[in-house]
């Protein structure tokens, strides 16, 4: 037991984020024609402060990215009020804007005081408003926070703009290939390197409290599952059995890790109790069983198995110990991920034209394809269920893409160089 | 398109599958099985296609007999298959021979897949391919203590790109001594 503590590798110096950055940019590829028009007026600043961030622009980009909002272009704003009492609602109805956001940034202490208000143009009322203090580094985070509040006030669904994404990069080829594990803001900015290796890294998975990442690294030239604390960079090797150590997935209570291990011959699903390191084997057959995903209530696990020939999704019920096949459309369905409400699965589906991200309703079993390129994989769902981030190809490079859960809106997050893949969307962090 | 050469040498592949199938019941019949595999090799090695069969030529046999690590250390697989293709039997036989006559030699069988499909599932497919080679070696009397399997799935492609040709070169097992 004590030994496990010593297993926490003193990796702080080696693995602490160096200057390495792999920020991603956003390119909207498809907007929704049902998007709600909203006007976000540039925030006023006293005395022409030179601000490190254009707060209104960050909010506008956030809301546009969701596919649910269509922010008005700045040059079509007819006036630039900064407080609700200065607003003439009739002006904003004239430009068909359903909502209006106004605000200002003032210097306070060493940082800023940001004030915003969200207004209902047709109801002619102030919906929400707030003062937020922020230091210089936090100004962008404050903007994401405001986006979250606006999103929730209008849609009734919690915003996920303040969340993060983890992803894997690779650069170079052959023996000079370099793999990196990064964590960045949900908009691809502020990337930080978590791990770097000349051996493959894959399958990052967030703990439910957002404080740790589990992942597979080949740094010893054998695959092993590691759990790394993001704050301290301390980490522990969770498994390093002979054969595959693959596809870690945290239970919703954060106490267990489901995974695929082939120590007994072929890949089987196991559940590891993280505290006492005991293992429970859930599957037992000669097929491949991998890619487990917990249901939000922790009572079931969906996994990929080729026991019927090609890969299909199966649902294992923990109480009964029984697994049933749940996908029947097409001959390749893999890497299922539950939606946060537990009512649908996002998965990789092979069609006549390659691999796309699809969504299957677990009530009706209806499967709908959400994406349209040929190499889409690794879906990971935003904690509010509104979007799915995935890996795809652009030219000869791996890039991340995202699509709204209804398939109506999508964007891409290309990197400046190298390949990006294996995205994992964090849980809510605040 | 990948299936043509497979069909051509179906008979050999079947006999190979039989050999592989025997592995679970123990590897005590080295001599007889060697003979079977050897005769199959002779017939097929010349029929090859393209670059890969060129690599799988006769030199590996001679190298094995001279006690050197065989030169050809990569064999390739068909799409979604872990069957040893007949043209690579000679390569495996040479490695088996080398490992049998060099009891201290150790090899890592690195299994790889092409990029199509999900990464973790491909990790499992890569392992299956390496296990298929493992069975072949075991049947040929190589001690299990001499090899280890590591699957890299699609994480270490030999060739970049989305062409069928790139895929064919990435679906492989590498003998890493």
PDB file of N, CA and C in Angstrom, chain A residues 315-354:
ATOM      1  N   UNK A 315     -23.392  -3.508 -24.498  1.00  0.00           N
ATOM      2  CA  UNK A 315     -23.639  -2.831 -23.228  1.00  0.00           C
ATOM      3  C   UNK A 315     -23.631  -3.870 -22.117  1.00  0.00           C
ATOM      4  N   UNK A 316     -22.706  -3.648 -21.177  1.00  0.00           N
ATOM      5  CA  UNK A 316     -22.558  -4.572 -20.041  1.00  0.00           C
ATOM      6  C   UNK A 316     -23.281  -3.985 -18.843  1.00  0.00           C
ATOM      7  N   UNK A 317     -24.167  -4.783 -18.259  1.00  0.00           N
ATOM      8  CA  UNK A 317     -24.898  -4.354 -17.081  1.00  0.00           C
ATOM      9  C   UNK A 317     -24.158  -4.854 -15.847  1.00  0.00           C
ATOM     10  N   UNK A 318     -23.723  -3.942 -14.998  1.00  0.00           N
ATOM     11  CA  UNK A 318     -22.858  -4.338 -13.885  1.00  0.00           C
ATOM     12  C   UNK A 318     -23.617  -5.199 -12.876  1.00  0.00           C
ATOM     13  N   UNK A 319     -24.880  -4.903 -12.646  1.00  0.00           N
ATOM     14  CA  UNK A 319     -25.646  -5.677 -11.667  1.00  0.00           C
ATOM     15  C   UNK A 319     -25.830  -7.126 -12.128  1.00  0.00           C
ATOM     16  N   UNK A 320     -26.169  -7.317 -13.387  1.00  0.00           N
ATOM     17  CA  UNK A 320     -26.480  -8.682 -13.852  1.00  0.00           C
ATOM     18  C   UNK A 320     -25.264  -9.388 -14.436  1.00  0.00           C
ATOM     19  N   UNK A 321     -24.228  -8.636 -14.808  1.00  0.00           N
ATOM     20  CA  UNK A 321     -23.064  -9.246 -15.442  1.00  0.00           C
ATOM     21  C   UNK A 321     -23.328  -9.681 -16.883  1.00  0.00           C
ATOM     22  N   UNK A 322     -24.416  -9.224 -17.463  1.00  0.00           N
ATOM     23  CA  UNK A 322     -24.768  -9.608 -18.828  1.00  0.00           C
ATOM     24  C   UNK A 322     -24.405  -8.493 -19.817  1.00  0.00           C
ATOM     25  N   UNK A 323     -23.986  -8.907 -21.022  1.00  0.00           N
ATOM     26  CA  UNK A 323     -23.703  -7.934 -22.078  1.00  0.00           C
ATOM     27  C   UNK A 323     -24.642  -8.180 -23.247  1.00  0.00           C
ATOM     28  N   UNK A 324     -25.189  -7.105 -23.802  1.00  0.00           N
ATOM     29  CA  UNK A 324     -26.048  -7.246 -24.981  1.00  0.00           C
ATOM     30  C   UNK A 324     -25.555  -6.315 -26.077  1.00  0.00           C
ATOM     31  N   UNK A 325     -25.680  -6.781 -27.303  1.00  0.00           N
ATOM     32  CA  UNK A 325     -25.274  -5.963 -28.450  1.00  0.00           C
ATOM     33  C   UNK A 325     -26.265  -4.829 -28.644  1.00  0.00           C
ATOM     34  N   UNK A 326     -25.755  -3.623 -28.899  1.00  0.00           N
ATOM     35  CA  UNK A 326     -26.684  -2.494 -29.072  1.00  0.00           C
ATOM     36  C   UNK A 326     -26.579  -1.818 -30.437  1.00  0.00           C
ATOM     37  N   UNK A 327     -25.564  -2.133 -31.257  1.00  0.00           N
ATOM     38  CA  UNK A 327     -25.508  -1.518 -32.591  1.00  0.00           C
ATOM     39  C   UNK A 327     -25.743  -2.585 -33.658  1.00  0.00           C
ATOM     40  N   UNK A 328     -26.575  -2.228 -34.642  1.00  0.00           N
ATOM     41  CA  UNK A 328     -26.917  -3.175 -35.705  1.00  0.00           C
ATOM     42  C   UNK A 328     -26.891  -2.521 -37.082  1.00  0.00           C
ATOM     43  N   UNK A 329     -26.597  -1.232 -37.130  1.00  0.00           N
ATOM     44  CA  UNK A 329     -26.559  -0.531 -38.419  1.00  0.00           C
ATOM     45  C   UNK A 329     -25.138  -0.570 -38.965  1.00  0.00           C
ATOM     46  N   UNK A 330     -24.919  -1.290 -40.087  1.00  0.00           N
ATOM     47  CA  UNK A 330     -23.585  -1.331 -40.681  1.00  0.00           C
ATOM     48  C   UNK A 330     -22.699  -2.359 -40.004  1.00  0.00           C
ATOM     49  N   UNK A 331     -21.486  -2.557 -40.564  1.00  0.00           N
ATOM     50  CA  UNK A 331     -20.619  -3.626 -40.060  1.00  0.00           C
ATOM     51  C   UNK A 331     -19.405  -3.108 -39.289  1.00  0.00           C
ATOM     52  N   UNK A 332     -19.422  -1.832 -38.923  1.00  0.00           N
ATOM     53  CA  UNK A 332     -18.321  -1.307 -38.093  1.00  0.00           C
ATOM     54  C   UNK A 332     -18.862  -0.188 -37.219  1.00  0.00           C
ATOM     55  N   UNK A 333     -19.017  -0.460 -35.942  1.00  0.00           N
ATOM     56  CA  UNK A 333     -19.418   0.561 -34.969  1.00  0.00           C
ATOM     57  C   UNK A 333     -18.520   0.393 -33.765  1.00  0.00           C
ATOM     58  N   UNK A 334     -17.797   1.458 -33.396  1.00  0.00           N
ATOM     59  CA  UNK A 334     -16.773   1.301 -32.362  1.00  0.00           C
ATOM     60  C   UNK A 334     -16.655   2.562 -31.515  1.00  0.00           C
ATOM     61  N   UNK A 335     -15.939   2.418 -30.426  1.00  0.00           N
ATOM     62  CA  UNK A 335     -15.605   3.497 -29.488  1.00  0.00           C
ATOM     63  C   UNK A 335     -16.808   4.363 -29.134  1.00  0.00           C
ATOM     64  N   UNK A 336     -17.783   3.726 -28.525  1.00  0.00           N
ATOM     65  CA  UNK A 336     -18.968   4.456 -28.084  1.00  0.00           C
ATOM     66  C   UNK A 336     -18.666   5.343 -26.878  1.00  0.00           C
ATOM     67  N   UNK A 337     -19.337   6.498 -26.825  1.00  0.00           N
ATOM     68  CA  UNK A 337     -19.243   7.390 -25.670  1.00  0.00           C
ATOM     69  C   UNK A 337     -20.656   7.854 -25.327  1.00  0.00           C
ATOM     70  N   UNK A 338     -21.023   7.695 -24.052  1.00  0.00           N
ATOM     71  CA  UNK A 338     -22.350   8.115 -23.615  1.00  0.00           C
ATOM     72  C   UNK A 338     -22.503   9.630 -23.670  1.00  0.00           C
ATOM     73  N   UNK A 339     -23.701  10.090 -24.031  1.00  0.00           N
ATOM     74  CA  UNK A 339     -24.030  11.502 -23.831  1.00  0.00           C
ATOM     75  C   UNK A 339     -24.229  11.708 -22.328  1.00  0.00           C
ATOM     76  N   UNK A 340     -24.026  12.958 -21.827  1.00  0.00           N
ATOM     77  CA  UNK A 340     -24.118  13.172 -20.379  1.00  0.00           C
ATOM     78  C   UNK A 340     -25.491  12.803 -19.798  1.00  0.00           C
ATOM     79  N   UNK A 341     -26.553  12.871 -20.610  1.00  0.00           N
ATOM     80  CA  UNK A 341     -27.867  12.495 -20.078  1.00  0.00           C
ATOM     81  C   UNK A 341     -28.119  10.989 -20.175  1.00  0.00           C
ATOM     82  N   UNK A 342     -27.167  10.247 -20.730  1.00  0.00           N
ATOM     83  CA  UNK A 342     -27.285   8.790 -20.798  1.00  0.00           C
ATOM     84  C   UNK A 342     -28.276   8.297 -21.837  1.00  0.00           C
ATOM     85  N   UNK A 343     -28.837   9.212 -22.634  1.00  0.00           N
ATOM     86  CA  UNK A 343     -29.898   8.793 -23.550  1.00  0.00           C
ATOM     87  C   UNK A 343     -29.392   8.416 -24.935  1.00  0.00           C
ATOM     88  N   UNK A 344     -28.152   8.767 -25.247  1.00  0.00           N
ATOM     89  CA  UNK A 344     -27.639   8.399 -26.569  1.00  0.00           C
ATOM     90  C   UNK A 344     -26.150   8.092 -26.499  1.00  0.00           C
ATOM     91  N   UNK A 345     -25.650   7.478 -27.573  1.00  0.00           N
ATOM     92  CA  UNK A 345     -24.236   7.162 -27.695  1.00  0.00           C
ATOM     93  C   UNK A 345     -23.667   7.916 -28.876  1.00  0.00           C
ATOM     94  N   UNK A 346     -22.449   8.411 -28.731  1.00  0.00           N
ATOM     95  CA  UNK A 346     -21.698   8.899 -29.880  1.00  0.00           C
ATOM     96  C   UNK A 346     -20.658   7.836 -30.189  1.00  0.00           C
ATOM     97  N   UNK A 347     -20.431   7.559 -31.456  1.00  0.00           N
ATOM     98  CA  UNK A 347     -19.578   6.434 -31.815  1.00  0.00           C
ATOM     99  C   UNK A 347     -18.963   6.646 -33.195  1.00  0.00           C
ATOM    100  N   UNK A 348     -18.024   5.757 -33.547  1.00  0.00           N
ATOM    101  CA  UNK A 348     -17.428   5.767 -34.887  1.00  0.00           C
ATOM    102  C   UNK A 348     -18.151   4.728 -35.724  1.00  0.00           C
ATOM    103  N   UNK A 349     -18.676   5.170 -36.852  1.00  0.00           N
ATOM    104  CA  UNK A 349     -19.491   4.313 -37.713  1.00  0.00           C
ATOM    105  C   UNK A 349     -18.873   4.286 -39.104  1.00  0.00           C
ATOM    106  N   UNK A 350     -18.691   3.091 -39.653  1.00  0.00           N
ATOM    107  CA  UNK A 350     -18.162   3.005 -41.016  1.00  0.00           C
ATOM    108  C   UNK A 350     -19.314   2.964 -41.996  1.00  0.00           C
ATOM    109  N   UNK A 351     -19.223   3.843 -42.995  1.00  0.00           N
ATOM    110  CA  UNK A 351     -20.231   3.863 -44.057  1.00  0.00           C
ATOM    111  C   UNK A 351     -19.539   3.441 -45.343  1.00  0.00           C
ATOM    112  N   UNK A 352     -20.203   3.627 -46.473  1.00  0.00           N
ATOM    113  CA  UNK A 352     -19.576   3.324 -47.749  1.00  0.00           C
ATOM    114  C   UNK A 352     -18.429   4.267 -48.061  1.00  0.00           C
ATOM    115  N   UNK A 353     -18.319   5.346 -47.303  1.00  0.00           N
ATOM    116  CA  UNK A 353     -17.302   6.351 -47.578  1.00  0.00           C
ATOM    117  C   UNK A 353     -16.436   6.621 -46.349  1.00  0.00           C
ATOM    118  N   UNK A 354     -15.928   5.576 -45.754  1.00  0.00           N
ATOM    119  CA  UNK A 354     -15.014   5.756 -44.635  1.00  0.00           C
ATOM    120  C   UNK A 354     -15.715   5.781 -43.290  1.00  0.00           C
TER     121      UNK A 354
END
